[in-house]
Short mmCIF file of C-alpha atoms in Angstrom, two decimals:
data_model
loop_
_atom_site.label_atom_id
_atom_site.label_comp_id
_atom_site.label_asym_id
_atom_site.label_seq_id
_atom_site.Cartn_x
_atom_site.Cartn_y
_atom_site.Cartn_z
CA MET A 222 90.15 81.30 88.23
CA ASN A 223 86.53 80.77 88.04
CA GLU A 224 86.53 79.78 91.68
CA LEU A 225 88.12 83.17 92.40
CA LYS A 226 85.46 84.92 90.32
CA SER A 227 82.66 83.27 92.11
CA TRP A 228 84.16 84.03 95.46
CA ARG A 229 84.79 87.51 94.35
CA ARG A 230 81.04 87.93 93.44
CA GLN A 231 80.02 86.77 96.59
CA PHE A 232 82.44 88.35 99.06
CA ALA A 233 84.45 91.05 97.57
CA SER A 234 82.00 92.73 94.82
CA GLU A 235 83.01 96.27 95.73
CA ILE A 236 86.57 95.71 94.98
CA VAL A 237 87.05 96.83 91.34
CA GLY A 238 90.06 96.03 89.28
CA GLU A 239 91.75 93.25 87.20
CA SER A 240 95.40 94.18 87.46
CA PRO A 241 97.70 91.13 88.38
CA GLU A 242 98.56 92.86 91.69
CA ILE A 243 94.76 92.99 92.62
CA VAL A 244 93.83 89.46 91.60
CA GLU A 245 96.71 88.10 93.44
CA ALA A 246 95.88 89.96 96.68
CA LEU A 247 92.09 88.78 96.48
CA ASP A 248 93.15 85.36 95.79
CA THR A 249 95.39 85.59 98.80
CA VAL A 250 92.46 86.62 100.88
CA ARG A 251 90.28 83.88 99.33
CA ARG A 252 92.78 81.20 100.53
CA VAL A 253 93.09 82.43 104.10
CA ALA A 254 89.79 83.86 104.77
CA GLY A 255 88.59 80.56 106.43
CA THR A 256 91.31 80.35 108.94
CA ASP A 257 92.05 82.52 112.01
CA CYS A 258 95.55 83.67 110.95
CA SER A 259 96.43 87.48 111.35
CA ILE A 260 96.68 89.42 108.16
CA LEU A 261 98.74 92.47 107.71
CA ILE A 262 97.63 94.78 104.83
CA MET A 263 100.22 97.36 103.49
CA GLY A 264 99.55 100.03 101.07
CA GLU A 265 99.32 103.63 100.49
CA THR A 266 96.43 105.55 101.93
CA GLY A 267 93.39 105.11 99.92
CA THR A 268 94.29 101.90 98.17
CA GLY A 269 91.31 100.04 99.74
CA LYS A 270 92.83 98.28 102.74
CA GLU A 271 89.54 98.19 104.76
CA LEU A 272 87.79 96.74 101.76
CA PHE A 273 90.04 93.84 101.68
CA ALA A 274 89.77 93.49 105.34
CA ARG A 275 86.02 93.35 105.22
CA ALA A 276 86.06 90.73 102.43
CA ALA A 277 88.34 88.67 104.63
CA HIS A 278 85.61 88.89 107.33
CA ARG A 279 82.61 88.20 105.08
CA ALA A 280 84.33 84.98 103.77
CA SER A 281 85.20 83.62 107.13
CA PRO A 282 83.27 81.59 109.67
CA ARG A 283 83.01 84.57 111.81
CA ARG A 284 80.83 86.57 109.28
CA ALA A 285 77.80 86.55 111.54
CA LYS A 286 79.68 88.11 114.27
CA PRO A 287 80.87 91.98 114.37
CA PHE A 288 83.34 93.70 112.13
CA ILE A 289 85.02 96.42 114.39
CA PRO A 290 87.14 99.01 112.69
CA VAL A 291 89.65 100.82 114.78
CA ASN A 292 91.72 103.69 113.71
CA CYS A 293 94.84 103.59 115.89
CA ALA A 294 95.95 106.72 114.56
CA ALA A 295 92.95 108.59 115.88
CA LEU A 296 93.03 107.10 119.57
CA PRO A 297 94.39 109.58 122.16
CA GLU A 298 97.55 107.98 123.63
CA ASN A 299 96.17 108.53 127.22
CA LEU A 300 93.21 106.57 126.45
CA ILE A 301 94.42 103.71 124.01
CA GLU A 302 94.38 100.94 126.56
CA ALA A 303 90.90 101.98 127.69
CA GLU A 304 89.67 102.40 124.06
CA LEU A 305 91.07 98.78 123.24
CA PHE A 306 90.56 96.67 126.26
CA GLY A 307 87.89 98.53 128.17
CA HIS A 308 87.51 100.18 131.66
CA VAL A 309 85.29 99.86 134.79
CA LYS A 310 83.20 102.50 136.22
CA GLY A 311 85.48 105.07 138.13
CA ALA A 312 88.82 103.79 136.56
CA PHE A 313 89.93 107.19 135.94
CA THR A 314 88.70 110.65 135.68
CA GLY A 315 85.76 110.90 133.39
CA ALA A 316 85.07 107.16 133.53
CA MET A 317 81.40 107.55 134.47
CA GLU A 318 80.28 103.99 133.53
CA LYS A 319 81.84 100.65 132.46
CA ARG A 320 82.91 100.31 128.74
CA ALA A 321 83.55 96.96 127.13
CA GLY A 322 86.36 98.09 124.65
CA ARG A 323 86.79 97.20 121.18
CA PHE A 324 88.35 93.66 121.80
CA VAL A 325 85.22 92.61 123.76
CA SER A 326 83.03 94.43 121.16
CA ALA A 327 84.58 92.21 118.35
CA GLN A 328 84.04 89.04 120.49
CA GLY A 329 83.71 86.05 117.91
CA GLY A 330 84.23 88.31 115.07
CA THR A 331 87.15 90.45 113.37
CA LEU A 332 89.04 93.41 114.83
CA PHE A 333 90.38 95.66 112.13
CA LEU A 334 93.48 97.67 113.65
CA ASP A 335 94.08 100.37 110.91
CA GLU A 336 97.12 102.42 110.78
CA ILE A 337 98.75 100.01 113.29
CA GLY A 338 102.19 101.72 112.67
CA ASP A 339 100.91 104.84 114.53
CA LEU A 340 100.51 102.75 117.86
CA PRO A 341 102.82 103.95 120.53
CA LEU A 342 105.40 101.31 121.87
CA ALA A 343 103.90 100.96 125.16
CA ALA A 344 100.57 100.20 123.69
CA GLN A 345 102.21 97.73 121.17
CA ALA A 346 103.57 95.73 124.23
CA LYS A 347 100.13 95.51 125.68
CA LEU A 348 98.59 94.40 122.49
CA LEU A 349 101.15 91.72 122.05
CA ARG A 350 100.14 90.37 125.24
CA VAL A 351 96.56 90.27 124.33
CA LEU A 352 97.21 88.55 121.14
CA GLU A 353 99.46 85.82 122.72
CA GLU A 354 97.27 85.22 125.81
CA ARG A 355 93.79 85.91 124.35
CA VAL A 356 92.84 87.93 127.25
CA VAL A 357 92.37 91.51 128.10
CA CYS A 358 92.51 93.39 131.27
CA PRO A 359 90.08 96.44 131.55
CA VAL A 360 91.68 99.46 132.99
CA GLY A 361 90.69 99.30 136.81
CA ALA A 362 89.42 95.70 136.72
CA ASP A 363 90.59 92.96 138.96
CA GLY A 364 90.75 90.21 136.50
CA ASP A 365 91.06 89.39 132.97
CA VAL A 366 88.33 88.86 130.25
CA ALA A 367 88.83 86.16 127.52
CA VAL A 368 88.48 87.29 124.11
CA ASP A 369 88.06 85.34 120.74
CA VAL A 370 88.70 87.80 117.75
CA ARG A 371 90.63 87.49 114.31
CA ILE A 372 93.04 90.34 113.83
CA VAL A 373 93.41 92.14 110.48
CA ALA A 374 95.91 94.99 110.66
CA ALA A 375 96.68 97.64 108.17
CA THR A 376 99.30 100.46 107.57
CA HIS A 377 100.66 102.82 105.08
CA ARG A 378 104.02 102.86 106.85
CA ASN A 379 107.08 100.80 106.29
CA LEU A 380 106.96 98.69 109.38
CA GLU A 381 110.15 96.77 108.42
CA GLN A 382 111.97 99.98 108.50
CA MET A 383 110.19 101.16 111.81
CA VAL A 384 111.37 97.87 113.28
CA ALA A 385 115.01 98.41 112.26
CA ASP A 386 114.56 102.00 113.76
CA GLY A 387 113.33 100.64 117.18
CA LYS A 388 109.91 102.31 116.58
CA PHE A 389 107.80 99.02 116.29
CA ARG A 390 108.23 96.00 118.10
CA ALA A 391 109.61 93.07 115.88
CA ASP A 392 107.72 90.42 117.93
CA LEU A 393 104.52 92.31 117.29
CA TYR A 394 105.30 92.74 113.61
CA PHE A 395 105.83 89.03 113.16
CA ARG A 396 102.70 88.09 115.13
CA LEU A 397 100.65 90.43 112.87
CA SER A 398 102.26 89.59 109.41
CA VAL A 399 101.46 85.97 109.30
CA VAL A 400 99.82 86.80 106.01
CA PRO A 401 101.20 89.94 104.44
CA LEU A 402 99.30 91.60 101.91
CA HIS A 403 100.67 94.33 99.52
CA LEU A 404 98.10 96.43 97.82
CA PRO A 405 99.37 98.42 94.74
CA ALA A 406 99.11 102.26 94.39
CA LEU A 407 96.40 103.31 91.86
CA ARG A 408 99.13 104.64 89.32
CA ASP A 409 100.51 101.14 89.20
CA ARG A 410 97.34 99.45 88.18
CA GLY A 411 97.18 100.05 84.44
CA ASP A 412 93.75 99.48 82.80
CA ASP A 413 91.99 99.46 86.20
CA PHE A 414 91.82 103.14 85.84
CA ASP A 415 89.00 103.14 83.31
CA LEU A 416 87.03 100.47 85.35
CA ILE A 417 87.33 102.54 88.48
CA VAL A 418 86.51 105.76 86.68
CA ASP A 419 83.44 104.43 85.05
CA LEU A 420 82.21 102.82 88.32
CA CYS A 421 82.75 106.03 90.23
CA LEU A 422 80.80 107.95 87.56
CA ALA A 423 77.84 105.42 87.48
CA ARG A 424 77.63 105.55 91.32
CA MET A 425 77.65 109.46 91.33
CA CYS A 426 74.87 109.62 88.68
CA GLU A 427 72.93 107.13 90.74
CA ARG A 428 73.30 109.26 93.75
CA THR A 429 72.80 112.67 92.36
CA GLY A 430 70.21 111.67 89.60
CA ARG A 431 72.10 113.11 86.91
CA GLY A 432 73.33 111.17 83.79
CA PRO A 433 73.90 109.23 82.12
CA MET A 434 77.27 111.24 81.96
CA THR A 435 80.51 110.55 79.90
CA ILE A 436 84.02 111.84 80.22
CA ALA A 437 85.75 113.82 77.55
CA PRO A 438 88.93 112.08 76.05
CA ASP A 439 91.52 114.68 77.31
CA ALA A 440 90.02 114.38 81.07
CA ARG A 441 90.17 110.52 80.77
CA ALA A 442 93.79 110.89 79.55
CA ALA A 443 94.58 113.18 82.50
CA ILE A 444 93.27 110.86 84.92
CA ARG A 445 95.38 108.12 83.70
CA THR A 446 98.62 110.14 83.91
CA TYR A 447 97.88 111.87 87.13
CA ALA A 448 99.94 110.37 90.01
CA TRP A 449 97.11 109.96 92.44
CA PRO A 450 98.84 110.22 95.78
CA GLY A 451 95.32 109.78 97.42
CA ASN A 452 94.79 106.65 95.24
CA VAL A 453 91.31 105.37 94.72
CA ARG A 454 89.68 107.54 97.73
CA GLU A 455 91.15 110.66 95.96
CA LEU A 456 89.83 109.60 92.52
CA SER A 457 86.37 108.90 93.94
CA HIS A 458 86.30 112.41 95.61
CA LYS A 459 87.57 114.17 92.42
CA MET A 460 85.02 112.20 90.35
CA GLU A 461 82.16 113.31 92.67
CA ARG A 462 83.13 116.88 92.58
CA ALA A 463 83.48 116.94 88.84
CA SER A 464 80.04 115.27 88.23
CA LEU A 465 78.39 117.76 90.54
CA LEU A 466 80.16 120.90 88.90
CA ALA A 467 79.93 119.69 85.23
CA ARG A 468 77.87 122.15 83.38
CA GLY A 469 76.61 119.46 81.04
CA LEU A 470 76.52 115.63 80.94
CA GLN A 471 80.15 115.32 79.88
CA ILE A 472 82.97 115.80 82.42
CA GLU A 473 85.58 118.20 80.87
CA LEU A 474 89.36 118.55 81.81
CA GLY A 475 88.71 121.58 83.94
CA ASP A 476 85.96 119.92 85.91
CA LEU A 477 88.62 117.60 87.40
CA SER A 478 90.74 120.34 89.00
CA LEU A 479 93.94 118.28 88.81
CA PRO A 480 97.24 119.64 89.75
CA THR A 481 99.72 120.77 87.12
CA ALA A 482 102.64 118.38 85.80
CA SER A 483 105.15 120.52 87.86
CA VAL A 484 103.17 119.65 90.92
CA GLN A 485 102.82 116.10 90.11
CA LEU A 486 106.46 115.47 89.75
CA ARG A 487 106.84 115.89 93.32
CA VAL A 488 104.70 112.87 94.03
CA LEU A 489 106.31 109.67 92.99
CA ALA A 490 106.20 106.05 94.20
CA ARG A 491 106.38 107.06 97.93
CA GLY A 492 102.72 107.84 97.84
CA SER A 493 101.57 110.95 99.55
CA GLN A 494 105.05 111.67 100.96
CA GLU A 495 106.31 114.55 98.95
CA LEU A 496 110.02 114.48 97.65
CA PRO A 497 112.22 117.31 98.30
CA VAL A 498 112.46 119.68 95.41
CA ALA A 499 116.30 119.43 95.47
CA ALA A 500 116.03 115.64 94.98
CA LEU A 501 114.04 116.13 91.84
CA ALA A 502 116.08 118.76 90.66
CA ALA A 503 119.19 116.44 90.71
CA VAL A 504 117.30 113.99 88.37
CA ALA A 505 117.56 114.58 84.78
CA VAL A 506 114.28 114.56 82.80
CA ASP A 507 114.29 115.14 79.01
CA ASP A 508 112.60 118.69 78.51
CA THR A 509 110.75 117.26 75.53
CA MET A 510 109.27 114.64 77.64
CA LEU A 511 105.48 115.50 77.94
CA ASP A 512 104.10 112.27 78.78
CA LEU A 513 103.73 112.43 82.57
CA ARG A 514 103.63 108.77 83.27
CA THR A 515 106.77 108.26 81.30
CA ALA A 516 108.40 110.96 82.92
CA LEU A 517 107.49 109.85 86.45
CA GLU A 518 108.74 106.28 85.52
CA GLN A 519 112.01 107.78 84.41
CA VAL A 520 112.54 109.63 87.72
CA GLU A 521 111.66 106.53 89.71
CA ARG A 522 114.08 104.43 87.89
CA GLN A 523 117.00 106.94 88.45
CA LEU A 524 116.09 107.29 92.04
CA ILE A 525 116.01 103.44 92.56
CA ASP A 526 119.37 103.20 90.74
CA ARG A 527 120.95 105.87 93.01
CA ALA A 528 119.46 104.35 96.23
CA LEU A 529 121.01 100.95 95.04
CA SER A 530 124.51 102.47 94.14
CA LYS A 531 124.48 104.10 97.59
CA ALA A 532 123.63 100.89 99.21
CA ASN A 533 126.18 99.05 97.29
CA GLY A 534 123.40 96.87 95.74
CA ASN A 535 121.74 95.76 99.06
CA ARG A 536 118.14 95.75 98.38
CA THR A 537 117.12 96.09 101.79
CA GLU A 538 119.06 99.26 102.57
CA ALA A 539 118.10 100.78 99.20
CA ALA A 540 114.31 100.18 100.16
CA ALA A 541 114.96 101.92 103.47
CA LEU A 542 116.52 104.82 101.68
CA LEU A 543 113.56 105.22 99.45
CA GLY A 544 110.96 104.62 102.11
CA LEU A 545 109.67 101.49 100.71
CA ASN A 546 109.12 97.93 101.85
CA ARG A 547 111.75 95.68 100.30
CA THR A 548 109.17 93.79 98.61
CA THR A 549 107.70 96.65 96.99
CA LEU A 550 111.22 97.53 95.63
CA VAL A 551 111.75 94.11 94.31
CA GLU A 552 108.45 94.39 92.57
CA LYS A 553 109.35 97.58 91.04
CA LEU A 554 112.73 96.25 89.88
CA ARG A 555 111.01 93.18 88.31
CA LYS A 556 108.67 95.50 86.49
CA TYR A 557 111.44 97.77 85.05
CA ALA A 558 113.56 94.67 84.01
CA ALA A 559 110.48 93.17 82.03
#
C-alpha cells in the first residue's frame, strides 16, 4: 500500500479518492504502466478516464514522448482514416498539404483513443490492421510508415453488448482490452464525495481569488444524494458555478441548482441514459422514503431482480437488458449481497 501511495503522488496526484474501486484501478495502472500492453478504460462520462490514461503514460518508459488524445466520436466519418493515419498532399479535395496523422504524431509515446465505441466498423477494421502490423498507410501514399505507440482506449459504451450486436469487432475488442479497467460512477464512491467537493472548492477559490469558502450542511447533504449522471465533471462544473454565484463565503443549497428528486429518479446506474418513465412507474418505492440514495438503491435492486428473472438467472443476458457490462452487474450484486 505504501508503494501505491508513493507511486500515486508521483504519477497520479490529480486523481482524488480513496474508495476501494478507485484504489484498485490505480493499482492496476501502476502494475501495467511499465509494459506496452493495451488498456481499455470503461466508465460513464465524466468518471476520469483520461486522467487514468495520462497516469499510465507518465508512469511508463514512454513518458518523454507525446501523449496524443483523440476523441473518436468527434472525427468526421469521411476523414477518420486521414486523421488517424495521415495523408499526402492532394490525396483528396482539400488536402492542401501533407499531414502526419495521430499515430505518427504519437510516435514513441501513447495514443489515447477516447470514445472508441463510436468508431464505425470500417474504421475499426483499419485500426485493427495498424495495431497488429504496427504500420500505417497514409491516404494517397504509396507505402507504409512504421509506428511505435502504446494504445490506451476508453469508452462509456457497453462494448461487450456491441460485439454481440455486431456493432463492434470482437477481434478489435480483445486486442484493446488486454487490461480492462472499470471506473466507478461518482454516486458509488461513498466518502470520496467530500474529498472531491473540498478539492473542487479549494481550486475554485484559488482560481477566482475568493475564499476561503465553506459549504452549508444541507448543500453538502444534497451533493451526496444527487445521482450525478455527469460524474466528477458535472460536480466540478456545479461547484465552479456555485462558488461564483454565492452571495457570501458559504455555498448554500440554492447555489447548486440541483434537479429535484423526481428528476433524479430517472437517472440510475445506467449513467446519463435516462430510463423510461413507464419503467420507473412500474417499480414500487415507499412514499415515505425521502432519502434519495436509499430510494435509488431500492429501484436499482428491483430492476436488477427483474432483469435476472427475465434472463432466467443468466447474468450476461441480464446485464445486456440493463445496459451494463457483465462485470458491473456482478459488482452490484456483490455490493447488495454484503
